[in-house]
XYZ file of C-alpha atoms in Angstrom:
268
model
C 232.789 43.366 176.537
C 235.923 44.266 174.637
C 237.885 47.369 175.684
C 237.194 49.195 172.407
C 233.465 48.595 172.739
C 233.490 49.669 176.386
C 235.304 52.853 175.464
C 232.750 53.554 172.764
C 229.866 53.050 175.201
C 231.521 55.342 177.760
C 231.874 58.008 175.077
C 228.200 57.649 174.234
C 227.312 57.965 177.912
C 229.378 61.107 178.152
C 227.703 62.528 175.058
C 224.298 61.612 176.489
C 225.022 63.492 179.718
C 226.120 66.496 177.679
C 222.889 66.261 175.663
C 224.778 65.698 172.441
C 223.010 62.533 171.260
C 220.197 62.349 168.750
C 216.987 60.488 169.558
C 218.173 57.502 167.518
C 221.507 57.450 169.339
C 219.766 57.670 172.716
C 217.557 54.712 171.780
C 220.617 52.718 170.722
C 222.292 53.543 174.030
C 219.284 52.364 176.021
C 219.313 49.151 174.026
C 222.873 48.667 175.225
C 221.712 49.266 178.803
C 219.025 46.617 178.287
C 221.612 44.085 177.120
C 224.227 45.079 179.693
C 222.617 46.408 182.913
C 226.047 46.901 184.472
C 226.455 49.912 182.185
C 223.859 51.707 184.295
C 226.409 51.908 187.057
C 228.789 53.649 184.654
C 226.045 56.100 183.726
C 225.254 56.790 187.355
C 228.926 57.462 188.156
C 229.232 59.787 185.187
C 226.154 61.749 186.257
C 227.424 62.068 189.811
C 230.825 63.246 188.584
C 229.128 65.828 186.402
C 227.153 67.033 189.408
C 230.281 67.362 191.531
C 232.058 69.317 188.819
C 229.139 71.695 188.382
C 228.735 72.117 192.126
C 232.428 72.891 192.510
C 232.143 75.447 189.739
C 229.242 77.125 191.539
C 231.179 77.255 194.796
C 234.207 78.823 193.139
C 232.080 81.428 191.329
C 229.359 82.553 193.716
C 228.246 85.410 191.433
C 227.626 83.242 188.434
C 224.154 82.198 187.369
C 222.650 78.930 188.446
C 223.842 75.889 186.579
C 221.492 73.086 185.488
C 222.327 69.871 187.255
C 220.940 66.624 185.857
C 220.676 64.724 189.115
C 218.507 61.641 189.294
C 218.141 59.216 192.211
C 220.319 56.174 191.757
C 217.354 53.825 191.596
C 215.895 55.752 188.646
C 218.362 54.229 186.226
C 217.491 50.716 187.290
C 213.755 51.411 187.039
C 214.287 52.811 183.556
C 216.288 49.760 182.577
C 213.507 47.507 183.828
C 211.060 49.435 181.664
C 213.299 48.949 178.654
C 213.429 45.207 179.331
C 209.632 45.081 179.474
C 209.304 46.972 176.186
C 211.796 44.710 174.455
C 210.027 41.623 175.791
C 206.662 42.887 174.568
C 208.057 43.617 171.134
C 209.422 40.085 170.920
C 206.095 38.619 172.022
C 204.131 40.485 169.391
C 206.636 39.542 166.721
C 205.904 35.856 167.356
C 202.962 34.614 165.344
C 200.040 33.495 167.449
C 199.661 29.741 167.038
C 196.681 28.909 164.859
C 194.051 26.940 166.759
C 192.515 23.900 165.116
C 189.047 25.315 165.867
C 189.646 27.799 163.055
C 189.627 24.934 160.546
C 186.546 23.148 161.881
C 182.940 23.825 160.898
C 180.762 25.431 163.553
C 177.391 24.791 161.946
C 176.329 22.818 158.882
C 173.866 24.722 156.722
C 170.489 23.307 155.624
C 171.719 23.432 152.028
C 173.814 20.361 152.851
C 170.753 18.284 153.763
C 169.916 15.535 151.272
C 166.393 15.555 149.861
C 164.536 13.635 147.202
C 166.209 13.540 143.814
C 162.795 14.519 142.514
C 163.264 17.958 144.060
C 166.046 18.504 141.548
C 164.434 16.625 138.661
C 160.686 17.152 138.593
C 160.054 14.338 136.149
C 161.248 11.678 138.611
C 158.803 9.567 140.576
C 158.481 10.539 144.247
C 158.309 7.602 146.647
C 157.174 7.602 150.257
C 160.805 7.648 151.361
C 161.421 10.682 149.153
C 158.484 12.473 150.724
C 159.765 11.740 154.220
C 163.193 13.134 153.315
C 161.581 16.277 151.946
C 159.398 16.679 155.018
C 162.499 16.302 157.176
C 164.216 19.051 155.212
C 161.173 21.282 155.663
C 161.220 20.611 159.417
C 164.894 21.648 159.614
C 164.248 24.870 157.731
C 161.313 25.558 160.064
C 163.536 25.063 163.100
C 161.862 21.832 164.198
C 164.924 19.570 164.388
C 163.206 17.115 166.720
C 160.527 16.413 164.127
C 163.194 16.167 161.427
C 165.032 13.481 163.418
C 161.801 11.502 163.746
C 161.248 11.632 160.001
C 164.789 10.575 159.159
C 164.601 7.732 161.678
C 161.388 6.613 159.976
C 163.210 6.503 156.660
C 166.007 4.445 158.229
C 163.593 2.007 159.860
C 161.156 1.596 156.970
C 163.316 2.023 153.888
C 166.639 0.336 154.536
C 167.819 0.642 150.971
C 169.782 3.050 148.862
C 169.840 5.927 148.316
C 167.435 6.516 151.207
C 169.466 5.017 154.037
C 172.636 7.006 153.383
C 170.669 10.224 152.901
C 168.710 9.756 156.110
C 171.817 8.968 158.149
C 173.696 11.916 156.662
C 170.831 14.284 157.476
C 170.548 12.882 160.972
C 174.263 13.426 161.468
C 173.963 17.039 160.357
C 171.267 17.756 162.944
C 173.229 16.052 165.713
C 176.397 17.902 164.745
C 174.643 21.262 164.916
C 173.369 20.293 168.377
C 176.992 19.558 169.420
C 176.082 15.895 169.893
C 179.284 14.887 168.145
C 179.496 11.268 169.294
C 176.110 10.346 167.815
C 176.815 12.503 164.769
C 179.987 10.490 164.118
C 177.975 7.255 164.211
C 175.408 8.654 161.794
C 178.024 9.923 159.341
C 179.857 6.596 159.506
C 176.627 4.751 158.708
C 176.046 7.052 155.735
C 179.564 6.448 154.410
C 179.232 2.656 154.759
C 175.802 2.483 153.110
C 176.179 4.835 150.160
C 176.492 3.164 146.781
C 176.349 5.515 143.820
C 176.653 9.016 145.293
C 180.124 10.507 145.456
C 178.635 13.672 146.991
C 177.018 11.860 149.918
C 180.238 9.939 150.532
C 182.308 13.136 150.532
C 179.906 14.895 152.890
C 179.850 11.917 155.249
C 183.648 11.755 155.531
C 184.132 15.518 155.741
C 181.573 16.085 158.461
C 182.664 12.936 160.284
C 186.217 14.301 160.335
C 185.043 17.597 161.770
C 183.033 15.821 164.460
C 186.035 13.666 165.360
C 188.146 16.801 165.821
C 185.511 18.161 168.178
C 185.776 15.081 170.401
C 189.572 15.126 170.306
C 190.071 11.996 168.183
C 192.593 13.665 165.903
C 194.116 10.560 164.340
C 190.697 9.218 163.349
C 189.757 12.687 162.154
C 192.847 12.738 159.946
C 191.788 9.481 158.294
C 188.231 10.664 157.655
C 189.252 14.057 156.310
C 191.811 12.377 154.045
C 189.014 10.261 152.568
C 187.067 13.440 151.811
C 190.169 15.068 150.342
C 190.810 12.145 148.009
C 187.321 12.405 146.556
C 188.422 15.726 145.009
C 185.071 17.436 145.407
C 183.681 20.600 146.955
C 185.464 20.050 150.277
C 188.935 19.445 148.851
C 190.387 22.834 149.825
C 189.079 22.969 153.419
C 190.043 19.312 153.788
C 193.562 20.176 152.651
C 193.857 22.935 155.253
C 192.510 20.789 158.061
C 194.804 17.912 157.102
C 197.831 20.184 157.218
C 196.820 21.436 160.657
C 196.202 17.908 161.911
C 199.556 16.843 160.477
C 201.295 19.668 162.352
C 199.520 18.955 165.632
C 200.128 15.221 165.441
C 203.719 15.596 164.308
C 202.985 13.540 161.211
C 204.552 14.120 157.817
C 202.101 11.969 155.877
C 200.306 14.919 154.343
C 203.159 17.364 153.791
C 203.459 16.525 150.113
C 200.059 17.861 149.090
C 199.856 20.205 146.148
C 200.158 23.754 147.557
C 197.961 24.998 144.736
C 195.014 23.557 146.624
C 195.266 26.521 148.978
C 194.891 29.097 146.209
């Protein structure tokens, strides 16, 4: 510490002892103590000198009134300094942003509205096949809370009607159930099957990649998750924005710059 600065601090200490500092000035002084604990020794000496002076004055004037002596045990200053250090440390901790966890970007549960049913449900004039009926019954079972029955129905579609669009729909729906049961490994397989089988449905393809990416995150396969989510992002559909956010998080966690050039407007 330079001599001029030390002199200034000593003057502030003297003013503090004489109760001439404002609250703001006292706080600034304690900040100096926090940065330079050796100044506490200076403060202690100054207080002791003040006590000696006041005591001497009392002894020389026995008829005078009692003087107020600001005597504190020597350890008090060091305890106070420790408290200041703790406060400063806490302030710094709370100023640091809490790292965002990847779990905040991943889906917890997939809603039944994402389940694929017969196209005839949306267009009443279309012919309903047996495979369509099985898909619809599976959807009904999910809504009723009977996921086990729904899995049986979707497996029946897969085994009996290995053609599109039934295969991709059945595998996607099966993956959704397994995902919601936290059976991520089997869900990944089902979503992958859906993505490989789908022919003319951009929506099924986007769902398959998006949910596959989420499942891969849940099993810790972040690089594979990044690839799957990127496929969903490129399809520019309903999952583009959440896919963008998850890709950015995956990029940060993996230390990859591949996805840093995305259009920031996607976050709006």
